[in-house]
Short mmCIF file of C-alpha atoms in Angstrom, two decimals:
data_model
loop_
_atom_site.label_atom_id
_atom_site.label_comp_id
_atom_site.label_asym_id
_atom_site.label_seq_id
_atom_site.Cartn_x
_atom_site.Cartn_y
_atom_site.Cartn_z
CA MET A 1 0.00 0.00 0.00
CA LYS A 2 1.22 3.52 -0.82
CA ALA A 3 0.72 6.34 1.63
CA GLU A 4 -2.06 8.73 0.65
CA ILE A 5 -0.29 11.98 1.48
CA ARG A 6 -2.27 15.17 2.06
CA LYS A 7 0.56 17.37 3.17
CA ILE A 8 4.31 17.42 3.85
CA VAL A 9 5.76 19.99 6.23
CA THR A 10 9.43 20.69 6.83
CA ILE A 11 10.78 22.73 9.72
CA VAL A 12 14.37 23.90 10.20
CA GLU A 13 15.60 25.43 13.44
CA GLU A 14 18.91 27.21 13.95
CA THR A 15 20.05 28.36 17.38
CA HIS A 16 22.43 31.32 17.18
CA ARG A 17 22.45 32.37 20.84
CA GLU A 18 21.51 30.76 24.09
CA ILE A 19 21.24 32.58 27.41
CA GLY A 20 23.42 35.42 26.16
CA ARG A 21 26.15 33.32 24.60
CA ALA A 22 26.86 33.11 20.90
CA ILE A 23 26.56 29.64 19.36
CA ALA A 24 28.96 29.56 16.42
CA PRO A 25 28.34 27.75 14.23
CA PRO A 26 24.66 27.63 15.15
CA THR A 27 23.19 24.26 16.16
CA ARG A 28 20.71 23.11 13.53
CA ARG A 29 17.96 20.55 13.26
CA ALA A 30 15.21 19.73 10.81
CA ALA A 31 12.02 17.72 10.83
CA ALA A 32 9.94 16.47 7.92
CA VAL A 33 6.35 15.57 8.71
CA ALA A 34 3.84 13.81 6.44
CA VAL A 35 0.09 13.99 6.94
CA ILE A 36 -1.39 10.77 5.59
CA ALA A 37 -4.79 9.11 5.44
CA ASN A 38 -5.22 6.35 8.03
CA PRO A 39 -6.55 3.44 5.98
CA PHE A 40 -7.77 1.71 9.14
CA ALA A 41 -9.46 4.62 10.90
CA GLY A 42 -12.69 3.78 12.68
CA ARG A 43 -12.37 0.00 12.65
CA TYR A 44 -10.27 -2.78 14.10
CA VAL A 45 -8.04 -4.44 11.54
CA GLU A 46 -5.90 -7.36 12.63
CA ASP A 47 -3.22 -7.26 9.93
CA LEU A 48 -1.33 -3.98 10.00
CA GLY A 49 0.99 -5.03 7.17
CA PRO A 50 -0.07 -2.18 4.87
CA LEU A 51 0.91 0.40 7.51
CA ILE A 52 4.30 -1.30 7.87
CA GLU A 53 4.84 -0.82 4.13
CA ILE A 54 3.77 2.81 4.44
CA GLY A 55 6.37 3.21 7.17
CA GLU A 56 9.08 1.99 4.83
CA GLU A 57 8.02 4.40 2.10
CA LEU A 58 7.79 7.35 4.50
CA GLY A 59 11.17 6.55 6.06
CA ALA A 60 12.84 7.14 2.71
CA LEU A 61 10.75 10.16 1.78
CA LEU A 62 10.94 11.98 5.11
CA ALA A 63 14.64 11.30 5.69
CA ALA A 64 15.41 12.72 2.24
CA ARG A 65 13.23 15.78 2.88
CA ALA A 66 14.67 16.45 6.33
CA VAL A 67 18.28 16.10 5.16
CA GLU A 68 17.57 18.34 2.17
CA ALA A 69 15.99 20.97 4.43
CA LEU A 70 19.03 20.86 6.70
CA GLY A 71 21.23 21.40 3.65
CA VAL A 72 23.95 18.90 4.56
CA SER A 73 24.99 15.49 3.28
CA GLY A 74 23.36 12.48 4.90
CA ALA A 75 26.71 11.48 6.36
CA ALA A 76 26.95 14.82 8.19
CA VAL A 77 23.80 14.14 10.20
CA GLU A 78 24.67 13.60 13.87
CA SER A 79 21.42 12.67 15.58
CA TYR A 80 17.93 11.56 14.68
CA GLY A 81 14.48 10.68 15.93
CA LYS A 82 10.99 9.73 14.76
CA ALA A 83 7.44 10.14 15.96
CA ALA A 84 3.81 9.74 14.96
CA ALA A 85 0.47 11.17 16.05
CA VAL A 86 -2.68 9.23 15.23
CA GLY A 87 -5.98 11.06 14.73
CA GLU A 88 -8.85 10.28 17.07
CA ASN A 89 -10.39 7.51 14.95
CA GLY A 90 -7.18 5.49 14.89
CA GLU A 91 -5.27 3.45 17.44
CA LEU A 92 -1.81 3.81 18.86
CA GLU A 93 -0.90 0.49 17.26
CA HIS A 94 -1.23 2.17 13.86
CA ALA A 95 1.60 4.52 14.83
CA ALA A 96 3.63 1.57 16.05
CA ALA A 97 3.16 -0.26 12.74
CA ILE A 98 4.42 2.73 10.78
CA LEU A 99 7.33 3.60 13.06
CA HIS A 100 8.88 0.40 14.29
CA PRO A 101 9.16 -2.48 11.79
CA LYS A 102 10.47 -0.86 8.60
CA LEU A 103 10.78 2.92 8.79
CA GLY A 104 14.31 2.86 10.17
CA ALA A 105 16.18 1.06 7.38
CA PRO A 106 15.60 3.67 4.65
CA VAL A 107 16.37 6.45 7.14
CA ARG A 108 19.73 4.83 7.87
CA LYS A 109 20.34 4.35 4.16
CA ALA A 110 19.83 8.08 3.58
CA LEU A 111 22.36 8.86 6.31
CA GLY A 112 24.99 6.33 5.27
CA LYS A 113 25.06 4.79 8.74
CA GLY A 114 23.00 4.85 11.91
CA ALA A 115 24.05 2.10 14.26
CA ALA A 116 21.92 3.43 17.14
CA LEU A 117 18.27 2.82 17.84
CA ILE A 118 16.15 5.65 16.43
CA PRO A 119 14.41 7.12 19.49
CA SER A 120 10.66 7.51 19.04
CA SER A 121 7.46 8.80 20.55
CA LYS A 122 3.82 8.38 19.64
CA LYS A 123 0.45 9.64 20.75
CA ARG A 124 -3.14 10.12 19.73
CA GLY A 125 -4.47 13.62 19.31
CA GLY A 126 -6.40 16.19 17.32
CA PRO A 127 -5.34 18.90 14.86
CA GLY A 128 -2.50 21.03 16.21
CA VAL A 129 -1.36 18.43 18.73
CA ALA A 130 2.29 18.93 19.74
CA LEU A 131 4.58 16.07 18.90
CA ASP A 132 7.87 15.94 20.83
CA ILE A 133 10.32 14.00 18.69
CA PRO A 134 13.11 12.55 20.84
CA LEU A 135 16.62 12.91 19.44
CA GLY A 136 19.68 10.75 20.00
CA HIS A 137 23.11 10.34 18.39
CA LYS A 138 22.76 8.18 15.29
CA ASP A 139 25.74 5.91 15.93
CA ALA A 140 25.97 5.74 19.72
CA ALA A 141 22.86 6.14 21.84
CA PHE A 142 24.82 7.05 24.98
CA VAL A 143 26.32 10.28 23.60
CA ARG A 144 24.95 12.64 26.22
CA SER A 145 25.44 15.91 24.33
CA HIS A 146 22.97 14.75 21.67
CA PHE A 147 20.03 13.76 23.88
CA ASP A 148 17.45 16.32 22.86
CA GLY A 149 13.92 16.75 21.54
CA MET A 150 12.18 18.80 18.91
CA GLU A 151 8.59 19.94 19.13
CA VAL A 152 6.59 20.01 15.93
CA ARG A 153 2.92 20.65 15.28
CA ILE A 154 0.68 21.25 12.31
CA ALA A 155 -2.35 23.43 12.92
CA ASP A 156 -4.77 21.41 10.75
CA ALA A 157 -3.55 17.86 11.37
CA PRO A 158 -4.12 15.11 12.22
CA ARG A 159 -7.79 15.09 11.35
CA ALA A 160 -9.71 12.15 12.85
CA ASP A 161 -8.86 9.83 9.95
CA GLU A 162 -5.22 10.89 9.51
CA ILE A 163 -1.78 10.12 10.92
CA LEU A 164 1.19 12.49 11.30
CA VAL A 165 4.54 10.83 10.73
CA ALA A 166 7.74 12.71 11.51
CA VAL A 167 11.47 12.16 11.04
CA ALA A 168 13.97 14.61 12.57
CA VAL A 169 17.71 15.01 11.94
CA THR A 170 20.39 17.35 13.28
CA ASP A 171 23.94 18.34 12.44
CA SER A 172 24.79 19.08 16.08
CA GLY A 173 24.00 18.40 19.72
CA ARG A 174 22.50 20.78 22.28
CA PRO A 175 23.69 24.41 22.04
CA LEU A 176 25.67 24.55 25.31
CA ALA A 177 26.09 20.87 26.19
CA ARG A 178 28.04 20.55 29.44
CA VAL A 179 26.64 17.76 31.55
CA GLY A 180 29.42 15.31 30.82
CA GLY A 181 28.95 11.70 29.78
CA LEU A 182 30.13 10.02 26.62
CA LYS A 183 31.37 12.49 24.00
CA ALA A 184 30.74 12.16 20.26
CA SER A 185 34.53 12.21 19.78
CA GLU A 186 34.92 9.12 21.97
CA ILE A 187 32.49 6.70 20.37
CA LYS A 188 33.26 3.50 18.54
CA GLY A 189 29.91 3.50 16.75
CA GLU A 190 29.75 -0.27 16.34
CA ASP A 191 27.12 -1.53 18.75
CA GLY A 192 24.87 1.53 18.49
CA LEU A 193 25.37 2.30 22.16
CA ARG A 194 28.91 3.67 22.69
CA MET B 1 19.87 52.10 18.28
CA PRO B 2 21.02 48.77 19.80
CA ALA B 3 22.34 45.93 17.65
CA VAL B 4 19.95 43.26 16.41
CA GLU B 5 20.75 40.11 18.39
CA LEU B 6 19.46 36.91 16.80
CA ARG B 7 18.93 33.86 19.05
CA LYS B 8 17.15 31.47 16.77
CA ARG B 9 15.75 31.10 13.30
CA VAL B 10 13.04 28.70 12.17
CA ILE B 11 11.92 27.96 8.63
CA LEU B 12 8.64 26.15 8.02
CA VAL B 13 7.53 24.85 4.61
CA GLU B 14 4.20 23.15 3.93
CA ASP B 15 3.58 21.23 0.71
CA ILE B 16 -0.18 20.81 0.44
CA PHE B 17 -1.30 18.14 -2.04
CA HIS B 18 -5.03 18.20 -1.35
CA GLU B 19 -7.60 18.83 1.32
CA GLY B 20 -10.14 16.15 0.56
CA GLY B 21 -10.60 17.16 -3.09
CA PRO B 22 -8.67 16.55 -6.32
CA ARG B 23 -4.95 16.06 -5.85
CA ALA B 24 -2.91 19.05 -7.11
CA ALA B 25 -0.45 18.32 -9.91
CA ARG B 26 2.04 20.52 -8.09
CA PRO B 27 1.55 21.00 -4.37
CA TYR B 28 0.53 24.40 -3.04
CA ARG B 29 3.47 25.66 -0.99
CA ARG B 30 3.14 27.79 2.08
CA GLY B 31 6.20 28.86 4.01
CA ALA B 32 7.20 31.00 6.95
CA ILE B 33 10.46 32.16 8.47
CA LEU B 34 10.72 33.18 12.12
CA SER B 35 13.56 35.04 13.78
CA VAL B 36 13.83 35.24 17.55
CA ILE B 37 15.60 38.44 18.54
CA HIS B 38 16.35 40.19 21.80
CA ASN B 39 13.91 43.02 22.55
CA PRO B 40 16.17 45.95 23.46
CA PHE B 41 13.19 47.84 24.95
CA ALA B 42 11.90 45.07 27.22
CA GLY B 43 11.22 45.87 30.84
CA GLY B 44 10.29 49.54 30.71
CA TYR B 45 8.67 52.26 28.65
CA VAL B 46 11.01 53.76 26.07
CA GLU B 47 9.66 56.74 24.12
CA ASP B 48 12.01 56.77 21.16
CA ILE B 49 12.00 53.37 19.49
CA VAL B 50 11.44 54.06 15.82
CA GLY B 51 15.12 53.97 14.86
CA PHE B 52 15.19 50.23 15.61
CA SER B 53 12.88 49.72 12.65
CA GLU B 54 15.70 50.89 10.39
CA ASP B 55 18.12 48.53 12.15
CA LEU B 56 15.84 45.59 11.32
CA LYS B 57 15.98 46.18 7.55
CA PRO B 58 18.99 43.92 6.84
CA LEU B 59 17.35 41.14 8.86
CA GLY B 60 14.08 41.60 6.93
CA LEU B 61 15.88 41.29 3.61
CA ASP B 62 17.90 38.31 4.78
CA MET B 63 14.75 36.55 6.02
CA ALA B 64 12.88 37.24 2.77
CA ARG B 65 15.72 35.79 0.72
CA ALA B 66 16.06 32.73 2.93
CA LEU B 67 12.33 32.06 2.72
CA ILE B 68 12.30 32.37 -1.07
CA ALA B 69 15.21 29.92 -1.17
CA ALA B 70 13.28 27.46 1.03
CA LEU B 71 10.31 27.75 -1.31
CA GLY B 72 12.34 26.79 -4.37
CA GLY B 73 14.48 29.84 -5.07
CA ASP B 74 12.41 31.67 -7.69
CA PRO B 75 11.06 35.07 -6.53
CA LYS B 76 8.59 35.02 -9.44
CA ALA B 77 6.96 31.88 -8.04
CA ILE B 78 5.84 33.75 -4.92
CA GLN B 79 2.20 34.84 -5.22
CA GLY B 80 1.09 35.55 -1.66
CA TYR B 81 2.65 37.08 1.42
CA GLY B 82 2.12 38.19 5.01
CA LYS B 83 4.02 39.12 8.14
CA GLY B 84 3.68 39.13 11.89
CA ALA B 85 5.32 39.51 15.28
CA ILE B 86 4.99 38.02 18.75
CA VAL B 87 6.37 40.26 21.49
CA GLY B 88 7.51 38.62 24.73
CA ALA B 89 5.72 39.54 27.95
CA ALA B 90 8.19 42.21 29.07
CA GLY B 91 7.59 44.17 25.88
CA GLU B 92 4.67 46.07 24.39
CA ILE B 93 2.67 45.64 21.20
CA GLU B 94 4.27 48.80 19.82
CA HIS B 95 7.59 46.94 19.68
CA GLY B 96 5.96 44.48 17.30
CA ALA B 97 4.82 47.39 15.15
CA LEU B 98 8.49 48.15 14.46
CA TRP B 99 8.39 45.16 12.09
CA HIS B 100 5.88 46.74 9.67
CA ALA B 101 8.38 48.71 7.63
CA PRO B 102 11.42 46.37 7.54
CA GLY B 103 9.31 43.23 7.01
CA GLY B 104 7.52 44.74 4.04
CA TYR B 105 10.68 46.33 2.68
CA GLY B 106 12.58 43.03 2.85
CA MET B 107 9.94 41.08 0.95
CA ARG B 108 9.39 43.73 -1.74
CA GLU B 109 13.12 44.06 -2.27
CA ALA B 110 13.61 40.29 -2.52
CA LEU B 111 10.55 39.77 -4.71
CA GLY B 112 11.40 42.62 -7.06
CA GLY B 113 8.07 44.41 -6.79
CA ALA B 114 4.83 43.50 -5.03
CA ARG B 115 2.37 46.38 -4.82
CA ALA B 116 -0.17 45.07 -2.36
CA ILE B 117 -0.07 46.05 1.28
CA VAL B 118 1.44 43.20 3.31
CA PRO B 119 -1.25 41.89 5.69
CA SER B 120 -0.07 41.46 9.24
CA ALA B 121 -0.90 40.24 12.71
CA LYS B 122 0.84 40.79 16.00
CA LYS B 123 0.40 40.08 19.66
CA VAL B 124 2.11 39.95 23.02
CA GLY B 125 2.54 36.38 24.20
CA GLY B 126 4.57 33.87 26.15
CA VAL B 127 6.82 31.05 25.01
CA GLY B 128 5.00 28.75 22.60
CA ALA B 129 2.43 31.42 21.69
CA ARG B 130 0.85 30.75 18.30
CA LEU B 131 0.20 33.43 15.70
CA ASP B 132 -2.07 33.19 12.66
CA VAL B 133 -0.25 35.17 9.99
CA PRO B 134 -2.63 36.47 7.30
CA ILE B 135 -1.69 36.06 3.65
CA THR B 136 -2.90 37.91 0.54
CA HIS B 137 -1.88 38.21 -3.12
CA VAL B 138 1.35 40.15 -3.60
CA GLU B 139 0.03 42.46 -6.34
CA ALA B 140 -3.68 42.88 -5.58
CA SER B 141 -5.16 42.59 -2.10
CA TYR B 142 -8.64 41.67 -3.32
CA VAL B 143 -7.67 38.44 -5.08
CA ARG B 144 -9.94 36.05 -3.21
CA SER B 145 -8.21 32.82 -4.18
CA HIS B 146 -5.06 33.90 -2.36
CA PHE B 147 -6.58 34.87 0.99
CA ASP B 148 -5.00 32.42 3.39
CA SER B 149 -3.10 32.26 6.64
CA VAL B 150 -0.43 30.17 8.28
CA GLU B 151 -0.18 29.33 11.96
CA VAL B 152 3.31 29.66 13.41
CA GLY B 153 4.93 29.43 16.82
CA ILE B 154 8.09 28.22 18.56
CA ALA B 155 8.01 26.07 21.69
CA ASP B 156 10.69 28.08 23.52
CA ALA B 157 10.06 31.60 22.23
CA PRO B 158 9.46 34.44 22.75
CA ARG B 159 11.00 34.67 26.18
CA ALA B 160 9.88 37.76 28.07
CA ASP B 161 12.66 39.92 26.63
CA GLU B 162 12.42 38.66 23.06
CA ILE B 163 10.44 39.28 19.89
CA VAL B 164 9.57 36.67 17.25
CA LEU B 165 9.52 38.28 13.80
CA VAL B 166 7.69 36.43 11.04
CA LEU B 167 7.47 36.55 7.24
CA ALA B 168 5.17 34.24 5.27
CA MET B 169 4.89 33.45 1.56
CA THR B 170 2.83 31.17 -0.68
CA THR B 171 3.16 29.93 -4.25
CA GLY B 172 -0.43 30.07 -5.44
CA PRO B 173 -4.12 30.03 -4.59
CA ARG B 174 -5.61 27.82 -1.85
CA VAL B 175 -5.43 24.20 -2.92
CA HIS B 176 -9.17 23.86 -3.64
CA ASP B 177 -9.88 27.54 -4.37
CA ARG B 178 -13.53 27.86 -5.47
CA ALA B 179 -15.05 30.68 -3.44
CA GLY B 180 -15.24 33.08 -6.40
CA GLY B 181 -14.27 36.76 -6.29
CA LEU B 182 -11.49 38.54 -8.11
CA LYS B 183 -9.16 36.12 -9.88
CA ALA B 184 -5.40 36.57 -10.14
CA SER B 185 -5.80 36.48 -13.94
CA GLU B 186 -8.11 39.52 -13.83
CA ILE B 187 -6.03 41.99 -11.87
CA LYS B 188 -4.65 45.24 -13.22
CA GLY B 189 -1.90 45.33 -10.62
CA GLU B 190 -1.61 49.09 -10.47
CA ASP B 191 -3.03 50.22 -7.16
CA GLY B 192 -2.16 47.14 -5.10
CA LEU B 193 -5.84 46.40 -4.59
CA ARG B 194 -7.35 44.99 -7.84
#
């Protein structure tokens, strides 16, 4: 099944200053969000296979859009995350089917690597609901400077029979990271953790 | 007047394929750029503020150019525009009014024309405040197909001593425009109205 896309939204954020200090170069992150029809809205369907396929398609599309919006090569992406919001006539399991089985592989392909788990969040909500996309380093989940989150929302989505699907990427960690932990310069990037 | 101090910049692009009707061959694009700046007048009444409007002109032009680039790069493809401001709680609405001249100047300069008055909205608000930025046709305010708006906001801005400055642009009529009125093909484009 192909996703029936109503809308695609991209958001780029650059932070140039934080609490009076210049951030040079600015930290940058981007999210691409698709608004799609929920083929299973309003009814219980046992086999969620079609949503899993949609997840694979959207992984490729949204990763490409987010990386393009950030204006860097896929390899230059440092952290990533994904999230979905299901409209009121759908179930949370629909978000799980899109996000978890197959969305990750094409995202990693677009970035060249991505040994770490892609952190995720999901919820059900109405139009304008805020989605907080968790962010983590793409090759080593324990890199503390890259634990972050990005809020996105679309005023007119999700309608009751729609799903919002989001992929976020960054080329940097938090603006003034200074709480220690594993540094990006110290990782091996083999097991996805350290 | 004080220097313009930029903390953060956000670019939002929406590609709208349909809204329940026929799918557009090329998506309707709606974009906005937001700059979070320090409000040099926050915290007390300052009588003479108008000079800061002049100081904002380079930022207005830079924002207009960046938004056009995010919408595909062709100034001639831009058919609708609007602007707005959200003033943090330690400022006054008059500080938002300082954006009228530089916001309009920046877009006209970058678009190479545009006779219609730039519609605008502004408010005082806290972090995460949302603003509906009105949008009209760039050459003739009465073109009904191009009346639109875009909701914008940033989760962590404006802080009390900040201002969020907004420019918005679109690439065509609403996706299922059919409410009649003056058409873009019928305008004279002389007085900015019809």
